[in-house]
């Protein structure tokens, strides 16, 4: 772990700015909002699926206890 930290160094503001600039160059300004929207929709669907799945699991646990 320490060797990896020494190799990568400390992540600071200059490194974050560099990553943002590279992403802007690769994807362009118009693609980034679409990319973020897709990621947001994916997270929202995952949360909804996890929320819907939770009661089904608790019902199965109650049935096995009886």
PDB file of C-alpha atoms in Angstrom:
ATOM      1  CA  UNK A   1       0.000   0.000   0.000  1.00  0.00           C
ATOM      2  CA  UNK A   2       2.794   2.412   0.890  1.00  0.00           C
ATOM      3  CA  UNK A   3       4.621   1.680  -2.375  1.00  0.00           C
ATOM      4  CA  UNK A   4       1.457   2.502  -4.303  1.00  0.00           C
ATOM      5  CA  UNK A   5       0.989   5.751  -2.377  1.00  0.00           C
ATOM      6  CA  UNK A   6       4.594   6.715  -3.074  1.00  0.00           C
ATOM      7  CA  UNK A   7       4.202   5.875  -6.761  1.00  0.00           C
ATOM      8  CA  UNK A   8       0.957   7.798  -7.224  1.00  0.00           C
ATOM      9  CA  UNK A   9       1.709  10.626  -4.843  1.00  0.00           C
ATOM     10  CA  UNK A  10      -0.888  12.744  -3.121  1.00  0.00           C
ATOM     11  CA  UNK A  11      -3.936  13.650  -5.190  1.00  0.00           C
ATOM     12  CA  UNK A  12      -4.393  17.391  -5.024  1.00  0.00           C
ATOM     13  CA  UNK A  13      -6.082  20.171  -6.938  1.00  0.00           C
ATOM     14  CA  UNK A  14      -3.549  20.255  -9.832  1.00  0.00           C
ATOM     15  CA  UNK A  15      -4.064  16.537 -10.485  1.00  0.00           C
ATOM     16  CA  UNK A  16      -7.849  16.890 -10.398  1.00  0.00           C
ATOM     17  CA  UNK A  17      -7.715  19.830 -12.813  1.00  0.00           C
ATOM     18  CA  UNK A  18      -5.487  17.813 -15.149  1.00  0.00           C
ATOM     19  CA  UNK A  19      -7.938  14.894 -15.148  1.00  0.00           C
ATOM     20  CA  UNK A  20     -10.870  17.240 -15.864  1.00  0.00           C
ATOM     21  CA  UNK A  21      -9.010  18.859 -18.780  1.00  0.00           C
ATOM     22  CA  UNK A  22      -8.147  15.445 -20.252  1.00  0.00           C
ATOM     23  CA  UNK A  23     -11.778  14.330 -19.951  1.00  0.00           C
ATOM     24  CA  UNK A  24     -12.926  17.533 -21.662  1.00  0.00           C
ATOM     25  CA  UNK A  25     -10.471  16.938 -24.499  1.00  0.00           C
ATOM     26  CA  UNK A  26     -11.504  13.310 -24.933  1.00  0.00           C
ATOM     27  CA  UNK A  27     -15.282  13.656 -24.732  1.00  0.00           C
ATOM     28  CA  UNK A  28     -15.920  17.292 -25.595  1.00  0.00           C
ATOM     29  CA  UNK A  29     -18.222  19.717 -23.826  1.00  0.00           C
ATOM     30  CA  UNK A  30     -21.444  18.366 -25.347  1.00  0.00           C
ATOM     31  CA  UNK A  31     -20.941  14.720 -24.395  1.00  0.00           C
ATOM     32  CA  UNK A  32     -20.200  15.264 -20.703  1.00  0.00           C
ATOM     33  CA  UNK A  33     -23.769  16.304 -19.693  1.00  0.00           C
ATOM     34  CA  UNK A  34     -25.123  13.269 -21.550  1.00  0.00           C
ATOM     35  CA  UNK A  35     -22.603  11.046 -19.785  1.00  0.00           C
ATOM     36  CA  UNK A  36     -23.500  12.433 -16.352  1.00  0.00           C
ATOM     37  CA  UNK A  37     -27.213  12.091 -17.103  1.00  0.00           C
ATOM     38  CA  UNK A  38     -26.713   8.435 -18.006  1.00  0.00           C
ATOM     39  CA  UNK A  39     -24.734   7.799 -14.832  1.00  0.00           C
ATOM     40  CA  UNK A  40     -27.435   9.522 -12.759  1.00  0.00           C
ATOM     41  CA  UNK A  41     -30.185   7.446 -14.347  1.00  0.00           C
ATOM     42  CA  UNK A  42     -28.205   4.279 -13.708  1.00  0.00           C
ATOM     43  CA  UNK A  43     -27.742   5.144 -10.031  1.00  0.00           C
ATOM     44  CA  UNK A  44     -31.439   5.996  -9.706  1.00  0.00           C
ATOM     45  CA  UNK A  45     -32.473   2.669 -11.274  1.00  0.00           C
ATOM     46  CA  UNK A  46     -30.070   0.788  -9.005  1.00  0.00           C
ATOM     47  CA  UNK A  47     -31.521   2.457  -5.895  1.00  0.00           C
ATOM     48  CA  UNK A  48     -35.088   1.706  -7.018  1.00  0.00           C
ATOM     49  CA  UNK A  49     -34.209  -1.932  -7.720  1.00  0.00           C
ATOM     50  CA  UNK A  50     -32.509  -2.281  -4.342  1.00  0.00           C
ATOM     51  CA  UNK A  51     -35.504  -0.687  -2.608  1.00  0.00           C
ATOM     52  CA  UNK A  52     -37.965  -2.976  -4.433  1.00  0.00           C
ATOM     53  CA  UNK A  53     -35.885  -6.065  -3.717  1.00  0.00           C
ATOM     54  CA  UNK A  54     -35.576  -5.451   0.021  1.00  0.00           C
ATOM     55  CA  UNK A  55     -39.203  -6.249   1.030  1.00  0.00           C
ATOM     56  CA  UNK A  56     -39.126  -9.429  -1.050  1.00  0.00           C
ATOM     57  CA  UNK A  57     -36.064 -10.610   0.858  1.00  0.00           C
ATOM     58  CA  UNK A  58     -37.633  -9.830   4.234  1.00  0.00           C
ATOM     59  CA  UNK A  59     -40.791 -11.769   3.275  1.00  0.00           C
ATOM     60  CA  UNK A  60     -38.688 -14.803   2.376  1.00  0.00           C
ATOM     61  CA  UNK A  61     -36.887 -14.593   5.715  1.00  0.00           C
ATOM     62  CA  UNK A  62     -40.210 -14.460   7.604  1.00  0.00           C
ATOM     63  CA  UNK A  63     -41.513 -17.500   5.700  1.00  0.00           C
ATOM     64  CA  UNK A  64     -38.403 -19.526   6.516  1.00  0.00           C
ATOM     65  CA  UNK A  65     -38.652 -18.624  10.225  1.00  0.00           C
ATOM     66  CA  UNK A  66     -42.211 -20.002  10.478  1.00  0.00           C
TER      67      UNK A  66
END
